[in-house]
Amino acid sequence: MKNILVIDDNLVTLQQINSQLDRNYEVTLAKSGMQALTICCQIQPDLILLDLDMPDMDGFETMAMVKKNLALRHIPVIFLTSTHDTDIEAKALKNGAVDFITKPADTDILLHRIEVHLNLSAYNRQLEDMVRVLEDSIIASFSDMIEYRDGNTGGHVVRTAQFVNILAKELMRREQFRNELNDFTAGMMTRAAPLHDVGKIRISDLILLKPGMLNDDEFQIMKTHTILGAEMLRSIFSKVPSQPYHEMAVLIAECHHERWDGKGYPNKLKGEDIPLCARIMSIADVYDALVDVRIYKRPMSHADACRVIISEKNNMFDHRIVEAFEAAHERFAEIRGLPVT
Ligand SMILES: [Fe+2]
Ligand SMILES: [Fe+2]
């Protein structure tokens, strides 16, 4: 049974709407916007019926909070209010409501309109799923291309996505990251991670495949794979319907070589100015590069790679993410098929 969340500060109205809907839907009641947001995060309702005039947070503010939350923004919101003001109705629709119903609403009409919007929403989700499948296959093709070009890094993009997932899940359990990280954002990071080095497609083979260290000029060119990658992704994503993970993929591509101490590239961002997704990506990327054999270097053991990463706390990396790495390092070794000691 679909779940409808009804938000109204008037308890009598809540009970009345509940009795209109409860034969057809599972109904959850909330008497304030704040309470509704907590419930939304717990149960992810299929549709929201929202009152406009409420103390503390009114209907517009509540809807804005729902639409701001990437995990909730797809939930259709219907305003159910006693106002007849067409300006307010227009404003509600413009700000993301799918419908505007005046109360008291006739039960048949209310049920019918809810049904229409649930169907539309399900259809939208289906379309989004199709786009996601399509995009994932494009990402997989891109990732393969990067690997073929950057010949020595077989499996790098797939593994680093796994490492990002492990770190994000580890950080999710820590109080400081509860607001930024949840299953949804961790999933987006994992989807976006394989594109971190996409800009290398535009770096010459002479540099990308050069045996030995790069000279200064070559390194300057190599660094541009961050900016080039972000540009490429922005351009690609501008041609397809926007997806929440797009922005994250651009940030990861552009910022995965920034350093916590501000000495990274391309923008010398420092500390928390570096997007969290890129801070996580950089540890995943560096660990895999350290234990990997590259055209210019031998592989490092897992234990040595751990020592390097731990020594870069507050230099290259966010110390809190290094701590997450320390807690989860054995899973990194497992993915690489390396002994822990
Ligand atoms: Fe890179
Ligand atoms: Fe990489």
Short mmCIF file of C-alpha atoms and ligand atoms in Angstrom, two decimals:
data_model
loop_
_atom_site.label_atom_id
_atom_site.label_comp_id
_atom_site.label_asym_id
_atom_site.label_seq_id
_atom_site.Cartn_x
_atom_site.Cartn_y
_atom_site.Cartn_z
CA MET A 1 0.00 0.00 0.00
CA LYS A 2 1.32 3.48 -0.85
CA ASN A 3 2.16 5.78 2.01
CA ILE A 4 0.73 9.30 2.19
CA LEU A 5 2.18 11.79 4.65
CA VAL A 6 -0.35 14.43 5.73
CA ILE A 7 1.03 17.59 7.34
CA ASP A 8 -1.35 19.97 9.11
CA ASP A 9 -1.11 21.80 12.43
CA ASN A 10 -4.82 21.24 13.08
CA LEU A 11 -5.41 17.86 14.72
CA VAL A 12 -9.09 17.78 13.74
CA THR A 13 -8.17 18.32 10.08
CA LEU A 14 -5.50 15.63 10.31
CA GLN A 15 -8.01 13.11 11.64
CA GLN A 16 -10.55 14.09 9.01
CA ILE A 17 -8.09 13.64 6.11
CA ASN A 18 -6.91 10.40 7.67
CA SER A 19 -10.46 9.03 7.61
CA GLN A 20 -10.82 10.07 3.94
CA LEU A 21 -7.68 8.20 2.91
CA ASP A 22 -7.07 5.31 5.26
CA ARG A 23 -9.04 2.73 3.30
CA ASN A 24 -6.88 3.25 0.23
CA TYR A 25 -3.51 4.24 1.66
CA GLU A 26 -1.23 3.89 4.60
CA VAL A 27 -1.49 7.32 6.16
CA THR A 28 1.11 9.01 8.36
CA LEU A 29 0.21 12.22 10.16
CA ALA A 30 2.51 15.09 11.11
CA LYS A 31 1.46 18.23 12.92
CA SER A 32 4.43 20.39 11.94
CA GLY A 33 6.92 20.80 9.11
CA MET A 34 9.79 19.83 11.40
CA GLN A 35 8.10 16.61 12.48
CA ALA A 36 7.26 15.88 8.84
CA LEU A 37 10.91 16.16 7.77
CA THR A 38 12.00 13.65 10.39
CA ILE A 39 9.23 11.28 9.30
CA CYS A 40 10.13 11.78 5.62
CA CYS A 41 13.71 10.67 6.27
CA GLN A 42 12.47 7.59 8.16
CA ILE A 43 9.69 6.34 5.91
CA GLN A 44 10.14 8.05 2.51
CA PRO A 45 6.41 8.60 1.80
CA ASP A 46 5.08 8.19 -1.74
CA LEU A 47 3.22 11.52 -1.63
CA ILE A 48 2.86 14.49 0.72
CA LEU A 49 -0.35 16.42 1.45
CA LEU A 50 0.76 19.72 2.88
CA ASP A 51 -1.08 22.50 4.70
CA LEU A 52 0.02 26.05 3.98
CA ASP A 53 -0.58 28.04 7.17
CA MET A 54 1.30 26.50 10.04
CA PRO A 55 3.20 28.07 12.95
CA ASP A 56 7.03 27.83 12.93
CA MET A 57 7.51 26.37 9.45
CA ASP A 58 4.76 27.12 6.94
CA GLY A 59 3.95 24.96 3.90
CA PHE A 60 6.35 26.82 1.59
CA GLU A 61 9.26 26.41 3.99
CA THR A 62 8.44 22.76 4.54
CA MET A 63 8.28 22.09 0.81
CA ALA A 64 11.57 23.97 0.27
CA MET A 65 13.26 21.71 2.85
CA VAL A 66 11.88 18.60 1.14
CA LYS A 67 13.00 19.80 -2.30
CA LYS A 68 16.46 20.68 -0.97
CA ASN A 69 16.99 17.13 0.26
CA LEU A 70 18.31 15.01 -2.61
CA ALA A 71 16.81 11.85 -1.15
CA LEU A 72 13.34 13.41 -0.81
CA ARG A 73 13.01 15.87 -3.67
CA HIS A 74 11.25 13.37 -5.96
CA ILE A 75 8.28 13.00 -3.57
CA PRO A 76 5.21 14.74 -5.07
CA VAL A 77 3.80 17.47 -2.83
CA ILE A 78 0.13 18.48 -3.01
CA PHE A 79 -0.92 21.60 -1.14
CA LEU A 80 -4.15 21.07 0.76
CA THR A 81 -5.23 24.41 2.10
CA SER A 82 -8.24 26.55 2.87
CA THR A 83 -6.95 29.51 0.89
CA HIS A 84 -8.51 30.45 -2.46
CA ASP A 85 -5.79 32.94 -3.38
CA THR A 86 -4.67 32.27 -6.97
CA ASP A 87 -1.33 34.06 -6.42
CA ILE A 88 -0.51 31.65 -3.60
CA GLU A 89 -1.62 28.72 -5.75
CA ALA A 90 0.63 29.89 -8.59
CA LYS A 91 3.54 30.35 -6.18
CA ALA A 92 3.05 26.83 -4.78
CA LEU A 93 3.05 25.26 -8.25
CA LYS A 94 6.05 27.34 -9.32
CA ASN A 95 8.01 26.21 -6.26
CA GLY A 96 7.53 22.52 -6.98
CA ALA A 97 4.06 21.46 -5.77
CA VAL A 98 2.33 19.15 -8.23
CA ASP A 99 -1.19 20.20 -7.29
CA PHE A 100 -3.19 22.58 -5.13
CA ILE A 101 -6.43 21.42 -3.54
CA THR A 102 -8.78 23.52 -1.47
CA LYS A 103 -10.06 22.03 1.77
CA PRO A 104 -12.38 20.69 2.88
CA ALA A 105 -11.86 18.45 -0.13
CA ASP A 106 -14.43 16.06 -1.53
CA THR A 107 -13.21 12.52 -0.79
CA ASP A 108 -13.63 11.18 -4.34
CA ILE A 109 -11.87 14.15 -5.89
CA LEU A 110 -9.06 13.99 -3.34
CA LEU A 111 -8.55 10.25 -3.90
CA HIS A 112 -8.65 10.66 -7.66
CA ARG A 113 -6.08 13.46 -7.72
CA ILE A 114 -3.77 11.60 -5.35
CA GLU A 115 -4.01 8.55 -7.62
CA VAL A 116 -3.14 10.63 -10.72
CA HIS A 117 -0.04 12.07 -9.04
CA LEU A 118 1.09 8.73 -7.66
CA ASN A 119 0.85 7.27 -11.17
CA LEU A 120 2.73 10.19 -12.67
CA SER A 121 5.39 9.94 -10.01
CA ALA A 122 5.79 6.18 -10.56
CA TYR A 123 6.14 6.79 -14.29
CA ASN A 124 8.78 9.46 -13.63
CA ARG A 125 10.72 7.08 -11.41
CA GLN A 126 10.60 4.46 -14.14
CA LEU A 127 11.98 6.93 -16.66
CA GLU A 128 14.68 8.00 -14.21
CA ASP A 129 15.64 4.36 -13.67
CA MET A 130 15.99 3.90 -17.43
CA VAL A 131 18.18 7.00 -17.66
CA ARG A 132 20.25 5.69 -14.75
CA VAL A 133 20.85 2.36 -16.47
CA LEU A 134 21.82 4.18 -19.64
CA GLU A 135 24.13 6.52 -17.77
CA ASP A 136 25.75 3.69 -15.85
CA SER A 137 26.58 1.97 -19.11
CA ILE A 138 28.04 5.24 -20.45
CA ILE A 139 30.09 5.62 -17.26
CA ALA A 140 31.32 2.03 -17.61
CA SER A 141 32.36 2.76 -21.23
CA PHE A 142 34.13 5.97 -20.20
CA SER A 143 35.88 4.14 -17.38
CA ASP A 144 37.05 1.47 -19.80
CA MET A 145 38.37 4.16 -22.15
CA ILE A 146 40.34 5.79 -19.33
CA GLU A 147 41.80 2.43 -18.39
CA TYR A 148 42.79 1.58 -21.93
CA ARG A 149 44.53 4.92 -22.34
CA ASP A 150 46.20 4.88 -18.93
CA GLY A 151 47.49 1.39 -19.70
CA ASN A 152 48.98 0.38 -16.35
CA THR A 153 45.97 0.94 -14.17
CA GLY A 154 43.77 -2.07 -14.91
CA GLY A 155 40.76 -2.07 -12.60
CA HIS A 156 41.75 1.27 -11.01
CA VAL A 157 38.45 3.08 -11.62
CA VAL A 158 36.34 0.16 -10.44
CA ARG A 159 38.44 -0.40 -7.33
CA THR A 160 38.58 3.26 -6.39
CA ALA A 161 34.76 3.39 -6.58
CA GLN A 162 34.67 0.46 -4.15
CA PHE A 163 37.12 2.24 -1.84
CA VAL A 164 35.02 5.42 -1.97
CA ASN A 165 31.98 3.37 -0.97
CA ILE A 166 33.80 1.79 1.96
CA LEU A 167 35.07 5.15 3.25
CA ALA A 168 31.70 6.88 2.80
CA LYS A 169 29.91 4.08 4.69
CA GLU A 170 32.54 4.19 7.44
CA LEU A 171 32.19 7.98 7.78
CA MET A 172 28.40 7.73 7.83
CA ARG A 173 28.65 6.05 11.19
CA ARG A 174 30.48 9.05 12.65
CA GLU A 175 28.56 11.91 14.21
CA GLN A 176 30.41 14.71 12.33
CA PHE A 177 29.36 13.41 8.93
CA ARG A 178 25.75 12.45 9.71
CA ASN A 179 24.37 15.57 7.99
CA GLU A 180 26.36 15.19 4.80
CA LEU A 181 26.47 11.44 4.38
CA ASN A 182 23.66 8.92 4.11
CA ASP A 183 22.98 5.90 1.91
CA PHE A 184 21.84 8.18 -0.88
CA THR A 185 24.86 10.51 -0.97
CA ALA A 186 27.25 7.57 -0.47
CA GLY A 187 25.59 5.88 -3.45
CA MET A 188 26.02 9.02 -5.57
CA MET A 189 29.72 9.24 -4.69
CA THR A 190 30.21 5.62 -5.63
CA ARG A 191 28.48 6.18 -8.98
CA ALA A 192 30.47 9.34 -9.66
CA ALA A 193 33.89 8.01 -8.59
CA PRO A 194 34.73 6.07 -11.79
CA LEU A 195 34.74 9.38 -13.67
CA HIS A 196 37.43 11.01 -11.54
CA ASP A 197 40.17 10.73 -14.16
CA VAL A 198 37.99 11.16 -17.23
CA GLY A 199 40.01 14.27 -18.17
CA LYS A 200 43.03 12.04 -18.88
CA ILE A 201 41.34 11.19 -22.18
CA ARG A 202 42.48 14.62 -23.35
CA ILE A 203 46.10 14.24 -22.18
CA SER A 204 48.62 13.26 -24.83
CA ASP A 205 49.93 9.67 -24.89
CA LEU A 206 53.45 11.09 -24.79
CA ILE A 207 52.76 12.35 -21.28
CA LEU A 208 50.23 9.80 -20.06
CA LEU A 209 52.34 6.79 -21.04
CA LYS A 210 55.78 8.28 -20.47
CA PRO A 211 58.06 5.82 -18.71
CA GLY A 212 59.79 7.54 -15.78
CA MET A 213 58.94 10.77 -14.00
CA LEU A 214 57.33 13.71 -15.77
CA ASN A 215 59.32 16.93 -16.10
CA ASP A 216 57.81 20.19 -14.79
CA ASP A 217 56.16 21.18 -18.06
CA GLU A 218 54.69 17.73 -18.56
CA PHE A 219 53.41 17.67 -14.99
CA GLN A 220 51.71 21.03 -15.52
CA ILE A 221 49.90 19.52 -18.50
CA MET A 222 49.07 16.36 -16.58
CA LYS A 223 47.48 18.46 -13.83
CA THR A 224 44.97 19.86 -16.30
CA HIS A 225 43.17 16.49 -16.41
CA THR A 226 41.19 17.78 -13.41
CA ILE A 227 39.87 20.90 -15.14
CA LEU A 228 39.44 19.09 -18.46
CA GLY A 229 37.51 16.28 -16.78
CA ALA A 230 35.16 18.70 -15.02
CA GLU A 231 34.60 20.59 -18.30
CA MET A 232 33.89 17.40 -20.21
CA LEU A 233 31.40 16.19 -17.61
CA ARG A 234 29.63 19.55 -17.42
CA SER A 235 29.25 19.52 -21.17
CA ILE A 236 28.00 15.91 -21.28
CA PHE A 237 25.59 16.40 -18.39
CA SER A 238 24.17 19.59 -19.89
CA LYS A 239 22.73 17.45 -22.68
CA VAL A 240 20.87 14.93 -20.51
CA PRO A 241 18.23 15.31 -17.77
CA SER A 242 19.90 16.47 -14.59
CA GLN A 243 20.72 13.78 -12.02
CA PRO A 244 21.77 14.45 -8.43
CA TYR A 245 25.10 12.65 -8.89
CA HIS A 246 26.16 14.85 -11.84
CA GLU A 247 27.31 17.72 -9.66
CA MET A 248 29.26 15.29 -7.50
CA ALA A 249 30.98 13.75 -10.52
CA VAL A 250 32.10 17.22 -11.65
CA LEU A 251 33.39 18.08 -8.15
CA ILE A 252 35.28 14.78 -7.89
CA ALA A 253 36.86 15.19 -11.32
CA GLU A 254 37.92 18.75 -10.56
CA CYS A 255 39.01 18.44 -6.92
CA HIS A 256 40.39 14.92 -6.38
CA HIS A 257 43.99 16.23 -6.39
CA GLU A 258 43.34 19.04 -3.93
CA ARG A 259 45.11 18.62 -0.59
CA TRP A 260 43.84 19.28 2.93
CA ASP A 261 46.82 21.66 3.52
CA GLY A 262 45.98 23.73 0.44
CA LYS A 263 49.00 22.61 -1.61
CA GLY A 264 47.08 20.55 -4.14
CA TYR A 265 45.73 21.39 -7.59
CA PRO A 266 44.08 22.81 -9.63
CA ASN A 267 42.61 25.46 -7.29
CA LYS A 268 44.71 25.05 -4.13
CA LEU A 269 41.53 24.56 -2.10
CA LYS A 270 42.12 23.99 1.60
CA GLY A 271 40.42 21.94 4.34
CA GLU A 272 36.66 21.78 4.19
CA ASP A 273 36.60 24.04 1.13
CA ILE A 274 37.44 20.84 -0.72
CA PRO A 275 34.16 19.02 -1.35
CA LEU A 276 33.79 15.97 0.90
CA CYS A 277 33.34 13.65 -2.09
CA ALA A 278 36.73 14.78 -3.47
CA ARG A 279 38.44 14.41 -0.08
CA ILE A 280 37.21 10.82 0.09
CA MET A 281 38.13 10.19 -3.53
CA SER A 282 41.69 11.40 -3.02
CA ILE A 283 42.46 8.76 -0.36
CA ALA A 284 40.87 6.03 -2.47
CA ASP A 285 42.86 7.18 -5.50
CA VAL A 286 46.20 7.52 -3.72
CA TYR A 287 45.93 4.16 -1.94
CA ASP A 288 45.24 2.36 -5.20
CA ALA A 289 48.06 4.17 -6.98
CA LEU A 290 50.52 3.32 -4.17
CA VAL A 291 49.86 -0.41 -4.22
CA ASP A 292 49.57 -0.52 -7.99
CA VAL A 293 52.37 -1.11 -10.44
CA ARG A 294 52.65 1.95 -12.68
CA ILE A 295 54.69 2.60 -15.78
CA TYR A 296 57.06 4.70 -13.62
CA LYS A 297 57.09 2.76 -10.31
CA ARG A 298 56.96 -0.54 -8.45
CA PRO A 299 53.95 -1.47 -6.29
CA MET A 300 54.04 -0.75 -2.55
CA SER A 301 52.88 -3.26 0.06
CA HIS A 302 49.55 -2.65 1.78
CA ALA A 303 51.28 -1.96 5.11
CA ASP A 304 53.61 0.62 3.52
CA ALA A 305 50.71 2.27 1.70
CA CYS A 306 48.85 2.53 5.04
CA ARG A 307 51.90 4.17 6.61
CA VAL A 308 52.09 6.71 3.79
CA ILE A 309 48.40 7.55 4.05
CA ILE A 310 48.50 7.87 7.84
CA SER A 311 51.59 10.10 7.60
CA GLU A 312 49.62 12.42 5.31
CA LYS A 313 46.95 13.17 7.97
CA ASN A 314 46.30 16.91 7.87
CA ASN A 315 48.86 17.30 5.06
CA MET A 316 47.38 15.66 2.02
CA PHE A 317 44.25 14.27 3.63
CA ASP A 318 41.41 15.14 5.98
CA HIS A 319 42.46 13.44 9.25
CA ARG A 320 38.90 12.20 9.86
CA ILE A 321 38.85 10.36 6.54
CA VAL A 322 42.28 8.89 7.28
CA GLU A 323 40.80 7.61 10.56
CA ALA A 324 37.97 6.00 8.56
CA PHE A 325 40.63 4.46 6.31
CA GLU A 326 42.48 3.11 9.35
CA ALA A 327 39.26 1.50 10.55
CA ALA A 328 38.54 -0.04 7.16
CA HIS A 329 42.01 -0.67 5.69
CA GLU A 330 41.67 -4.45 5.77
CA ARG A 331 38.82 -4.26 3.28
CA PHE A 332 41.04 -2.21 0.98
CA ALA A 333 43.68 -4.96 1.14
CA GLU A 334 41.00 -7.57 0.47
CA ILE A 335 39.82 -5.80 -2.67
CA ARG A 336 43.42 -5.57 -3.88
CA GLY A 337 44.07 -9.18 -2.91
CA LEU A 338 47.00 -8.08 -0.72
CA PRO A 339 48.19 -9.40 2.64
CA VAL A 340 47.36 -6.98 5.45
CA THR A 341 50.84 -7.06 7.02
FE FE B 1 43.62 12.14 -11.24
FE FE B 2 42.91 7.90 -10.38
#
